[in-house]
Short mmCIF file of C-alpha atoms in Angstrom, two decimals:
data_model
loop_
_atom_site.label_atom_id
_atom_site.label_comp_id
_atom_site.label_asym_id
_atom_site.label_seq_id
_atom_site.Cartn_x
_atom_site.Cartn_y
_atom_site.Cartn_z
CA UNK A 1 0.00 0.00 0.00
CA UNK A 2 1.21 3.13 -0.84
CA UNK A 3 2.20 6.14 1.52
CA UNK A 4 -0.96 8.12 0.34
CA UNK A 5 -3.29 5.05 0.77
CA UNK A 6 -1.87 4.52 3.86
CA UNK A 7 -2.94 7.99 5.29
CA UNK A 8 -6.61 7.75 3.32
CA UNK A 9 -7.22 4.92 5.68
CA UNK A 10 -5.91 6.82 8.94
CA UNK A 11 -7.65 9.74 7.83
CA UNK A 12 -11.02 7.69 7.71
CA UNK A 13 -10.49 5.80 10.85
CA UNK A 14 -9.69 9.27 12.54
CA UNK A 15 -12.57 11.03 11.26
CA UNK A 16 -14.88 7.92 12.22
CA UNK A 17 -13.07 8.37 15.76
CA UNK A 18 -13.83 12.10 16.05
CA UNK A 19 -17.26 11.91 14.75
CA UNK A 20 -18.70 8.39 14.44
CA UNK A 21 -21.22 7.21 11.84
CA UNK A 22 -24.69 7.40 12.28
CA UNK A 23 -27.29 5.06 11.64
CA UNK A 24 -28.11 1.35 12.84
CA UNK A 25 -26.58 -0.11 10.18
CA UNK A 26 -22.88 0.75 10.33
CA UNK A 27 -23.12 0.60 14.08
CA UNK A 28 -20.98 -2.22 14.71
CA UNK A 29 -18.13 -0.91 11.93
CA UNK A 30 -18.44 2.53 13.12
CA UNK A 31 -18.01 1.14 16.94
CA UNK A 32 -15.56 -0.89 16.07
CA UNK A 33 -13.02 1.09 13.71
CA UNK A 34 -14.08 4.32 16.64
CA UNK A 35 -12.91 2.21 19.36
CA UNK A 36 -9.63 0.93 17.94
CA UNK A 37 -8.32 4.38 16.49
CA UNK A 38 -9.48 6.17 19.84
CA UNK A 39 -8.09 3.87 22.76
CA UNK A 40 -4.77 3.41 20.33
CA UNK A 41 -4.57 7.08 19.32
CA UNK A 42 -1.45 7.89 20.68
CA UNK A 43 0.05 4.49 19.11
CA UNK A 44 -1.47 5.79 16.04
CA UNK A 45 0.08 9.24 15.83
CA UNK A 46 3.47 7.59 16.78
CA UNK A 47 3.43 5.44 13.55
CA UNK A 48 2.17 8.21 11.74
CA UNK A 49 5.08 10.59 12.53
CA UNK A 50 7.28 8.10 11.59
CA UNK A 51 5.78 6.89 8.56
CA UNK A 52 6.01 10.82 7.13
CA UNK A 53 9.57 11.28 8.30
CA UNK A 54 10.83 8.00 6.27
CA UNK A 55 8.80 9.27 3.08
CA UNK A 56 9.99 13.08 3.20
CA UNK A 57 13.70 11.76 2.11
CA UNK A 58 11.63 9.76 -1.14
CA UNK A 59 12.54 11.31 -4.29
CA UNK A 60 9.14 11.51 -5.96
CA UNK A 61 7.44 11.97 -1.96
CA UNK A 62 3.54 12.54 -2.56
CA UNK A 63 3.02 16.01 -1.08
CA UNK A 64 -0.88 15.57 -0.74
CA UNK A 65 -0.11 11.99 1.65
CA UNK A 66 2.24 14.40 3.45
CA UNK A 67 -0.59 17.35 4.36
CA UNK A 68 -2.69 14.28 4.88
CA UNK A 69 -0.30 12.89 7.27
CA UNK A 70 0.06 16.21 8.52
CA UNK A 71 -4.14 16.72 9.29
CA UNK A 72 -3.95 13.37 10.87
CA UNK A 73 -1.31 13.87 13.31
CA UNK A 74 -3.43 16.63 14.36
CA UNK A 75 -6.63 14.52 14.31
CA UNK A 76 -4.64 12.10 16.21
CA UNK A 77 -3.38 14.53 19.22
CA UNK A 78 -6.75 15.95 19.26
CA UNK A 79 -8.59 12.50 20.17
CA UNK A 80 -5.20 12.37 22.86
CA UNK A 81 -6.22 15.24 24.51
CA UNK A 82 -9.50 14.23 24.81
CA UNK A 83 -8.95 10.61 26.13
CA UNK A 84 -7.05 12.93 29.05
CA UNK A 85 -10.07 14.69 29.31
CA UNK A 86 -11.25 12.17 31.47
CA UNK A 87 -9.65 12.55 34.57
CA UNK A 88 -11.53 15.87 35.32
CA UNK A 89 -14.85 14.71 33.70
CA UNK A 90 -14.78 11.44 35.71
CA UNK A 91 -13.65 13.60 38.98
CA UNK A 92 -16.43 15.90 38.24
CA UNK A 93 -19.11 13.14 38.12
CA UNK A 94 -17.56 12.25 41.60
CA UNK A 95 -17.80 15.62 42.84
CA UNK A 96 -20.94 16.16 42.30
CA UNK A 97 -22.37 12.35 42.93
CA UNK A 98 -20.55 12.57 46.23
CA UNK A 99 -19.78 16.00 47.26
CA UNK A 100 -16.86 18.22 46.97
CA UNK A 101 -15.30 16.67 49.91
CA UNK A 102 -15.68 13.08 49.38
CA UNK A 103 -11.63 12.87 49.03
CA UNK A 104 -11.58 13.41 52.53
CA UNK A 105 -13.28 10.89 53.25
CA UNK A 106 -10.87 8.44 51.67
CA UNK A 107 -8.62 6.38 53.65
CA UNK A 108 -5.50 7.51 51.47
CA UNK A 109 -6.01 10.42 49.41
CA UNK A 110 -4.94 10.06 45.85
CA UNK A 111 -0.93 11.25 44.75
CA UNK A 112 -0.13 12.74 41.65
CA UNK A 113 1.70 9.58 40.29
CA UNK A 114 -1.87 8.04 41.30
CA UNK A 115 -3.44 10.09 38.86
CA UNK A 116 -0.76 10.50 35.82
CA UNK A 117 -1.15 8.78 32.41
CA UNK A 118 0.72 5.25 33.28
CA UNK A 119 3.01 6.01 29.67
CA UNK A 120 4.76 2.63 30.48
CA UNK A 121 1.86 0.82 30.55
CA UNK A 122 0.49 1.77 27.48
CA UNK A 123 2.98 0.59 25.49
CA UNK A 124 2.40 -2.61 25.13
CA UNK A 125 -1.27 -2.46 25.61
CA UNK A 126 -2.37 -6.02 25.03
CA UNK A 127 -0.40 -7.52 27.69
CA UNK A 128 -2.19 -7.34 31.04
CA UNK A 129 -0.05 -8.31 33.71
CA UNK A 130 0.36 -7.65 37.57
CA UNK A 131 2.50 -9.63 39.60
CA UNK A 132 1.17 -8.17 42.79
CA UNK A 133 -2.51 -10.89 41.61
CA UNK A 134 -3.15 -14.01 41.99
CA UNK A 135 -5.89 -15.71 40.31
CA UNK A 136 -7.39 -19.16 41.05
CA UNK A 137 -9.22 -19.96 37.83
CA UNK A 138 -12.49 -22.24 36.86
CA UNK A 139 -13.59 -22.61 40.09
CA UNK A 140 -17.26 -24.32 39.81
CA UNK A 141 -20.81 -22.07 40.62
CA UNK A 142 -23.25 -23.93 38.78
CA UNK A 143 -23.79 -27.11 37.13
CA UNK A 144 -23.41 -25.71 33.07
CA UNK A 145 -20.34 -26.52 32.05
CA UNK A 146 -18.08 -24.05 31.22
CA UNK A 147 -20.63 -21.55 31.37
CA UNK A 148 -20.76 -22.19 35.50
CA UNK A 149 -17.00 -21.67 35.75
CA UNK A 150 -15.33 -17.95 37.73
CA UNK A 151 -12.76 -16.84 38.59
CA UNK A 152 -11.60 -15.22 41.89
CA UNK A 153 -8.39 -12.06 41.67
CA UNK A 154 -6.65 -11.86 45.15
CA UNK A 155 -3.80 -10.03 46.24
CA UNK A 156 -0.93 -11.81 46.29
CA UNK A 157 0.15 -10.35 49.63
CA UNK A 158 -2.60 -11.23 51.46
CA UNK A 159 -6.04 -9.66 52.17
CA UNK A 160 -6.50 -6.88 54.69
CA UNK A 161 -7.04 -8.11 58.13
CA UNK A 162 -11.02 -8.25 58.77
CA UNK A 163 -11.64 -9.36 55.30
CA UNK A 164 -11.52 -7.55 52.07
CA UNK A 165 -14.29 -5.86 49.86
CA UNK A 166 -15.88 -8.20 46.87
CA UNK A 167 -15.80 -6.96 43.32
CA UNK A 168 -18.36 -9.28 41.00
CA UNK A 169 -17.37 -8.11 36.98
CA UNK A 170 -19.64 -9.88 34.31
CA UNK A 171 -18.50 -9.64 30.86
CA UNK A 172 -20.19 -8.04 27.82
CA UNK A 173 -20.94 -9.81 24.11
CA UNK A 174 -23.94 -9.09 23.49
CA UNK A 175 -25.71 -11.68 25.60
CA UNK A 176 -23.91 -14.10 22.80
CA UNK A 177 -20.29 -14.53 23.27
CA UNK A 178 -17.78 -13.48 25.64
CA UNK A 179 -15.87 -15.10 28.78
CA UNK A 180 -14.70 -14.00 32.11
CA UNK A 181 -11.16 -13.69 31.02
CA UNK A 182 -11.78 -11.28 28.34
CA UNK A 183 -13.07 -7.87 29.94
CA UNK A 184 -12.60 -5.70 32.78
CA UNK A 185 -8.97 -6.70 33.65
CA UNK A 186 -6.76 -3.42 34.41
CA UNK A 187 -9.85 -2.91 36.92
CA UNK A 188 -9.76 -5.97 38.44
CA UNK A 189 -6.08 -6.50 38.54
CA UNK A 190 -5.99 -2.92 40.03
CA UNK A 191 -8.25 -3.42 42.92
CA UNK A 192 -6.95 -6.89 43.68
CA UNK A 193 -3.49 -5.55 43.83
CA UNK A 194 -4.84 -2.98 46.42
CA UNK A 195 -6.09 -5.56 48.46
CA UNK A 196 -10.26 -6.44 47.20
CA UNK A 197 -11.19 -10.07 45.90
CA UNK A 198 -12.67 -9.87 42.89
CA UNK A 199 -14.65 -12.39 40.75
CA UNK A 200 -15.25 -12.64 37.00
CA UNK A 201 -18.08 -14.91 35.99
CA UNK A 202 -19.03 -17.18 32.86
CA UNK A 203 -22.75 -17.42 32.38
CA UNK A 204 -24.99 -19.30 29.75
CA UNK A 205 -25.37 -17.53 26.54
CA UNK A 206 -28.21 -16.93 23.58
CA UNK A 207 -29.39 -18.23 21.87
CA UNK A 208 -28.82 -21.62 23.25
CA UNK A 209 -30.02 -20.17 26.72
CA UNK A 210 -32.24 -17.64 26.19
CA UNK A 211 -32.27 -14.56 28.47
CA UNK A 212 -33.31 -14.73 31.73
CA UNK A 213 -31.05 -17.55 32.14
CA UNK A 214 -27.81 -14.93 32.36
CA UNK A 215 -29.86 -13.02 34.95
CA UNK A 216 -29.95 -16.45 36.99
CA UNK A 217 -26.82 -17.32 36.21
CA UNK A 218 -25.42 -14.13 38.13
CA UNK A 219 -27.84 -14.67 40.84
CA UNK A 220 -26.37 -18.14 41.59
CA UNK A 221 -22.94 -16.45 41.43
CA UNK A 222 -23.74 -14.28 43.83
CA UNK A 223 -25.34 -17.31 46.27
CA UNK A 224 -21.71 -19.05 45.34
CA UNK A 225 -19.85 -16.01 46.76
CA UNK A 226 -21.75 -15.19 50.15
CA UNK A 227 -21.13 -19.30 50.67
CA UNK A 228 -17.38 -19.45 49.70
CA UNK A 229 -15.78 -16.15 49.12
CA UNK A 230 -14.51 -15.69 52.84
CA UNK A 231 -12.47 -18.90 52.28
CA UNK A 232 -10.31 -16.56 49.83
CA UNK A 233 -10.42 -13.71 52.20
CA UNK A 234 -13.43 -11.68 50.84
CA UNK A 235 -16.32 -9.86 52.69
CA UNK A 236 -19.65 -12.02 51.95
CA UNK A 237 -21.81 -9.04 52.93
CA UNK A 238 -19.97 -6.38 50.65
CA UNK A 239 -20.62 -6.95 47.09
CA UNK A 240 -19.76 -4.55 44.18
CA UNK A 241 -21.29 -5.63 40.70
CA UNK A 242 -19.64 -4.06 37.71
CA UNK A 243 -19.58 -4.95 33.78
CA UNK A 244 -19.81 -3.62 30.15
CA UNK A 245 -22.22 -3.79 27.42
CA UNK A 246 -24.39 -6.93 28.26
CA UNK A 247 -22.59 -7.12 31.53
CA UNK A 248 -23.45 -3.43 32.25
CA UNK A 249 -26.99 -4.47 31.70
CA UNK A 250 -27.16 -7.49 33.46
CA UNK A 251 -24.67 -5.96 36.65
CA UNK A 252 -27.72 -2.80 37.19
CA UNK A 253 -30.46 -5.37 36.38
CA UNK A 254 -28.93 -7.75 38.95
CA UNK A 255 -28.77 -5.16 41.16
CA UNK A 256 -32.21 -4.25 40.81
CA UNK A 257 -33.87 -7.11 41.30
CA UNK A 258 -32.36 -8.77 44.52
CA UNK A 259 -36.07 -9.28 45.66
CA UNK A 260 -37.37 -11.06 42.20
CA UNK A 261 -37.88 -14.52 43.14
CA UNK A 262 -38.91 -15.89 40.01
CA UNK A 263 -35.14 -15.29 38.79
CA UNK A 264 -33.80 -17.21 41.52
CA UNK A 265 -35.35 -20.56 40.98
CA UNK A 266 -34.17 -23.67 43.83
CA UNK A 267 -32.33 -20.79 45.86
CA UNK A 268 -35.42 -18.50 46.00
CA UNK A 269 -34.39 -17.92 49.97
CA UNK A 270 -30.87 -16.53 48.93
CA UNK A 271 -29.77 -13.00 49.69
CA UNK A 272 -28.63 -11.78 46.30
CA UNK A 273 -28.29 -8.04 46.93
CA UNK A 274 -25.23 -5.79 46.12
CA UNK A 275 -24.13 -2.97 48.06
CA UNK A 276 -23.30 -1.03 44.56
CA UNK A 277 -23.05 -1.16 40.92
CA UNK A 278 -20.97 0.19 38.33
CA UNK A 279 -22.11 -0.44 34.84
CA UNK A 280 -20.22 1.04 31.88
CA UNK A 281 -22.15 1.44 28.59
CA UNK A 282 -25.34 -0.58 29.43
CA UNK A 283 -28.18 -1.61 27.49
CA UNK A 284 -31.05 0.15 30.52
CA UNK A 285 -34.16 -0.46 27.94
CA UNK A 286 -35.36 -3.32 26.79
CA UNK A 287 -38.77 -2.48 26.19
CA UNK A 288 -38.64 0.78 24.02
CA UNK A 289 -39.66 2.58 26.88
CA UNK A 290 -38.16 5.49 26.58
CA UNK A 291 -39.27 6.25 22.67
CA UNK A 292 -35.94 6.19 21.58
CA UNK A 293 -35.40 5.05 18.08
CA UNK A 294 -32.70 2.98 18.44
CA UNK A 295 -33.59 1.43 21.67
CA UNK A 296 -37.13 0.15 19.35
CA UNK A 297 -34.74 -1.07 16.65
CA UNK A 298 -32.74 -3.11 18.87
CA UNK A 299 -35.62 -4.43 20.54
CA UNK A 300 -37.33 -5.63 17.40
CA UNK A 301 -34.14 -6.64 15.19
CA UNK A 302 -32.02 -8.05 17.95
CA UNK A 303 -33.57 -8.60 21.38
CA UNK A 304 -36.56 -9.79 20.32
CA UNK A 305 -35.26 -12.77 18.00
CA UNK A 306 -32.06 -13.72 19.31
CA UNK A 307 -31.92 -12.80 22.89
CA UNK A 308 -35.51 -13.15 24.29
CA UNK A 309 -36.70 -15.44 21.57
CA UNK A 310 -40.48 -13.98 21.61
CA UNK A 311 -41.32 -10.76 19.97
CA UNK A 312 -42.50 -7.53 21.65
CA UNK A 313 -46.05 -8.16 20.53
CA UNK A 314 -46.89 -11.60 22.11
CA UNK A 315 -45.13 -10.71 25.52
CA UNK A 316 -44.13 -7.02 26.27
CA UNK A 317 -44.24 -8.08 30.23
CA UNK A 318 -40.83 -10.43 29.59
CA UNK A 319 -38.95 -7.26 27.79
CA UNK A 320 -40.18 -5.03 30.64
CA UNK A 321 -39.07 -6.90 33.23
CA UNK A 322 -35.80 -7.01 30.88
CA UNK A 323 -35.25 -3.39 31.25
CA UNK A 324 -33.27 -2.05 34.48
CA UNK A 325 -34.94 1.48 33.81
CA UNK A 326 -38.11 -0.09 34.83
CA UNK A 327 -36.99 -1.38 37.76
CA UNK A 328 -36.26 1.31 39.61
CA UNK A 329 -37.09 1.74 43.45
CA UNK A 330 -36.63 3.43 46.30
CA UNK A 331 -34.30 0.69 47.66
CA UNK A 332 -32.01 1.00 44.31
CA UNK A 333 -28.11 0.35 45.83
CA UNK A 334 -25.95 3.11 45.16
CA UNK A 335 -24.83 3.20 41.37
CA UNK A 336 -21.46 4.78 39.25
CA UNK A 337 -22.88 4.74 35.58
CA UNK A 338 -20.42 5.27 32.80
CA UNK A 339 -20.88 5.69 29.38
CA UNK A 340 -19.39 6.90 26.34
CA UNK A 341 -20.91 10.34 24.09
CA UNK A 342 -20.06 8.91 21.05
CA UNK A 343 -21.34 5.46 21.31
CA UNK A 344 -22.34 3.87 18.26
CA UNK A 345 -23.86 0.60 19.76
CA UNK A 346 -25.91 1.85 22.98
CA UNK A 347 -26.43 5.46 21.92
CA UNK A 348 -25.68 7.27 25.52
CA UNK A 349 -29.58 8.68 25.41
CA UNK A 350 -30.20 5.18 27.45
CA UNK A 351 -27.77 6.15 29.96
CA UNK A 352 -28.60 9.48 29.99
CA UNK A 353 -32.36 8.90 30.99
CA UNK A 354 -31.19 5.65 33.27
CA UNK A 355 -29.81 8.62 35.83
CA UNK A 356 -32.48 10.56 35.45
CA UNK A 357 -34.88 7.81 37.00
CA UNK A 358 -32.18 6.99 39.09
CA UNK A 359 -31.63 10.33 40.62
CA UNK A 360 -35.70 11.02 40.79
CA UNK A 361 -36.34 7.17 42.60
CA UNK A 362 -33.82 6.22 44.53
CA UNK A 363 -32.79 7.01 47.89
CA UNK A 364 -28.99 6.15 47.11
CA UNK A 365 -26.27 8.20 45.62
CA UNK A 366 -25.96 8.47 41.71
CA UNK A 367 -22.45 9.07 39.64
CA UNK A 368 -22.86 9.88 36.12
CA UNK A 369 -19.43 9.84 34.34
CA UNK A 370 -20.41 10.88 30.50
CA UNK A 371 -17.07 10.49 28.63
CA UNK A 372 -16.11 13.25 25.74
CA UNK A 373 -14.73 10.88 22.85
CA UNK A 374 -15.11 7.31 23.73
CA UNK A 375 -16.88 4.88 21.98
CA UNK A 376 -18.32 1.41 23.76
CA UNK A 377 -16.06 -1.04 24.92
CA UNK A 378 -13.36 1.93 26.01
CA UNK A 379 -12.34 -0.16 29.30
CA UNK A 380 -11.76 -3.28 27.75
CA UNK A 381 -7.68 -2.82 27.55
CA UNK A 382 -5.20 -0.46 29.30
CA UNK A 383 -5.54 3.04 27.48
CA UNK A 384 -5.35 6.75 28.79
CA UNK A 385 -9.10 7.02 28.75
CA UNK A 386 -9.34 3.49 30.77
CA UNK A 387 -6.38 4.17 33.08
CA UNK A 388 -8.30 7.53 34.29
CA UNK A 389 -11.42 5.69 34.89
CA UNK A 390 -9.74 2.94 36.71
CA UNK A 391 -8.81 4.65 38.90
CA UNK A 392 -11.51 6.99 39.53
CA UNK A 393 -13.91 3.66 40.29
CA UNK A 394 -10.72 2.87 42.55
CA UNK A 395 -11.75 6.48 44.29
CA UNK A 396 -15.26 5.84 43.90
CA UNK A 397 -15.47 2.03 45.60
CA UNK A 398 -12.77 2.86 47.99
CA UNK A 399 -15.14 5.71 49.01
CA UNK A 400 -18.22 3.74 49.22
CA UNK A 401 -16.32 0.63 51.02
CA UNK A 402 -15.99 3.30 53.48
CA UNK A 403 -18.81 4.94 54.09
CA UNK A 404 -20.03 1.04 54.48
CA UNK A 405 -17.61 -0.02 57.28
CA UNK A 406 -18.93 3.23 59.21
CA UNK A 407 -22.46 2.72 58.73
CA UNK A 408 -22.06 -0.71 59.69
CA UNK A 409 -19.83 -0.10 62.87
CA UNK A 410 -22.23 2.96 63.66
CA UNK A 411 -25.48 0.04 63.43
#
């Protein structure tokens, strides 16, 4: 491919980046070309610089690749800068979720190397290691195969004495595909290395299984840890419940519905309530409550068939009780909802009008973290945008595990 072809296709994937296409139908290639360019933006520019410096010596150089390459290193540092963005959008949701002096309420106050870009890190992207974690893998919940399988992220030092805080991630896919060793790493390797257990969960899929069998699968997860999760040094009354995409809709909707019954079926009597959750670029609707367009498409041309396996017609009751925004009370656990303004899969609308039943029901604080730039999926790997929010659920859950302990010790 030749130098000027080369920067056609950067200048299209950086223009898709900065301003996604619309529409249902190039959703999943707008998401997905949005989401690579974005989270690997600076990796991007870097090849880009060098790719103009070896063509300027070329005898017959293309000048119009080289202004090309020139408006996409500035496309590039401009979708840098706003992955940095972040840290004080994500630090303003907490201000305001929590109040301006919820720092001081932190056990250990945040340093400046706690909240600088992790360059290092980033280089190598892909690989996701911490030696400070152990993890003891497929370790049995349920009797469905590989679909019952978790597994549980210690710190390899030990837990805090008195037993350490429980995160629960479930992994996205679309209800369809996925595993538990695929999504929401840097977060749990971060907060395992700072001394929480955390567990990441298989569950049954569509359209073999058809939904709510994730629902109970997550349910039974949660009966597995308040049994078993102090034998690996975890907290069986404090659970945290976070996940992306499908797993952001099936962490709030599990969060929801502790009381529903008819999802727990042979362990009605179990206590399946979380103390928080923290979804990330949920599907909240279901139904087509809300009126939004897309949220009616996806219903009819992907819920309905594949997921639900009935259509909207014959049992709008099933996609209703699908729908965390309809299951909103009173009682609602505290929530950190994340999401993405440029989303192309779950336009951030749903997200947007999740908080705002949220924040009129609920007696429970409600973060909203609505993040300039990023498409779905942004969490999935170590990036600048992910690093920042890391680490501001680190502030966030460290927060909450506090306020916890006192209200606990105080009852």
């Amino acid at each position: 491919m030749s130098f000027l072809r080369r920067q056609v296709v950067t200048a299209a994937l950086t223009a898709n980046a900065i301003r996604p296409l619309p529409g249902f139908r190039v959703g999943i290639p707008a998401f997905f070309a949005g989401w690579i360019t974005g989270e690997l933006a600076p990796h991007l520019l870097a090849v880009t610089a060098a790719d103009a410096a070896a063509h300027v010596p070329v005898r017959r150089r293309s000048r119009a690749g080289l202004v090309l390459a020139g408006a996409n290193a500035v496309g590039l540092s401009f979708l840098v800068a706003q992955s940095r963005q972040v840290q004080t959008k994500a630090e303003e949701a907490l201000v305001e979720g929590l109040g301006a002096d919820y720092l001081e309420q932190l056990d250990a106050k945040p340093t400046p190397a706690d909240l600088a870009v992790p360059w290092r890190k980033l280089v190598y992207p892909f690989r996701m290691r911490n030696g400070a974690v152990t993890v003891k893998r497929n370790l049995r919940y349920a009797d469905t195969g590989r679909r019952g399988l978790l597994d549980v992220y210690v710190p390899a030092a030990g837990v805090p004495e008195g037993g350490a805080p429980v995160l629960l991630q479930v992994h996205g896919g679309a209800w369809m595909i996925g595993n538990k060793d695929q999504q929401g790493i840097p977060l749990m390797q971060h907060l395992a290395a700072k001394g929480w257990v955390c567990v990441a969960i298989n569950y049954r899929l569509a359209p073999r299984d058809p939904f709510p069998a994730q629902t109970i699968d997550i349910k039974r997860a949660i009966a597995w840890i308040k049994d078993n999760i102090a034998e690996y040094g975890g907290d069986p009354d404090y659970i945290a419940i976070t996940g992306g995409s499908a797993g952001g809709h099936l962490a709030a909707l599990t969060a929801l519905t502790s009381g529903d019954k008819a999802w727990q079926p042979g362990f009605e009597d179990v206590d399946t309530s979380v103390q928080v959750a923290v979804p990330h670029y949920g599907v909240y609707d279901f139904a087509g409550s809300t009126g939004l367009r897309s949220a009616e498409l996806m219903r009819d041309k992907f819920l309905a068939p594949r997921i639900l396996q009935k259509r909207w017609a014959d049992a709008p009751e099933d996609f209703e009780a699908a729908s965390p925004l309809l299951r909103i009370t009173p009682d609602a656990p505290d929530f950190f909802v994340l999401h993405g303004a440029h989303d192309s899969l779950v336009p951030v609308e749903q997200a947007r009008l999740f908080v705002e039943r949220l924040r009129q029901t609920s007696k429970r604080t409600v973060v909203y973290a609505e993040l300039p730039g990023a498409q779905h999926a942004f969490d999935v790997f170590p990036s600048i945008r992910s690093s920042h929010i890391v680490r501001a659920i680190d502030r966030y859950l460290h927060w909450h595990w506090g306020q916890y302990r006192r209200e606990r010790s105080a009852g």
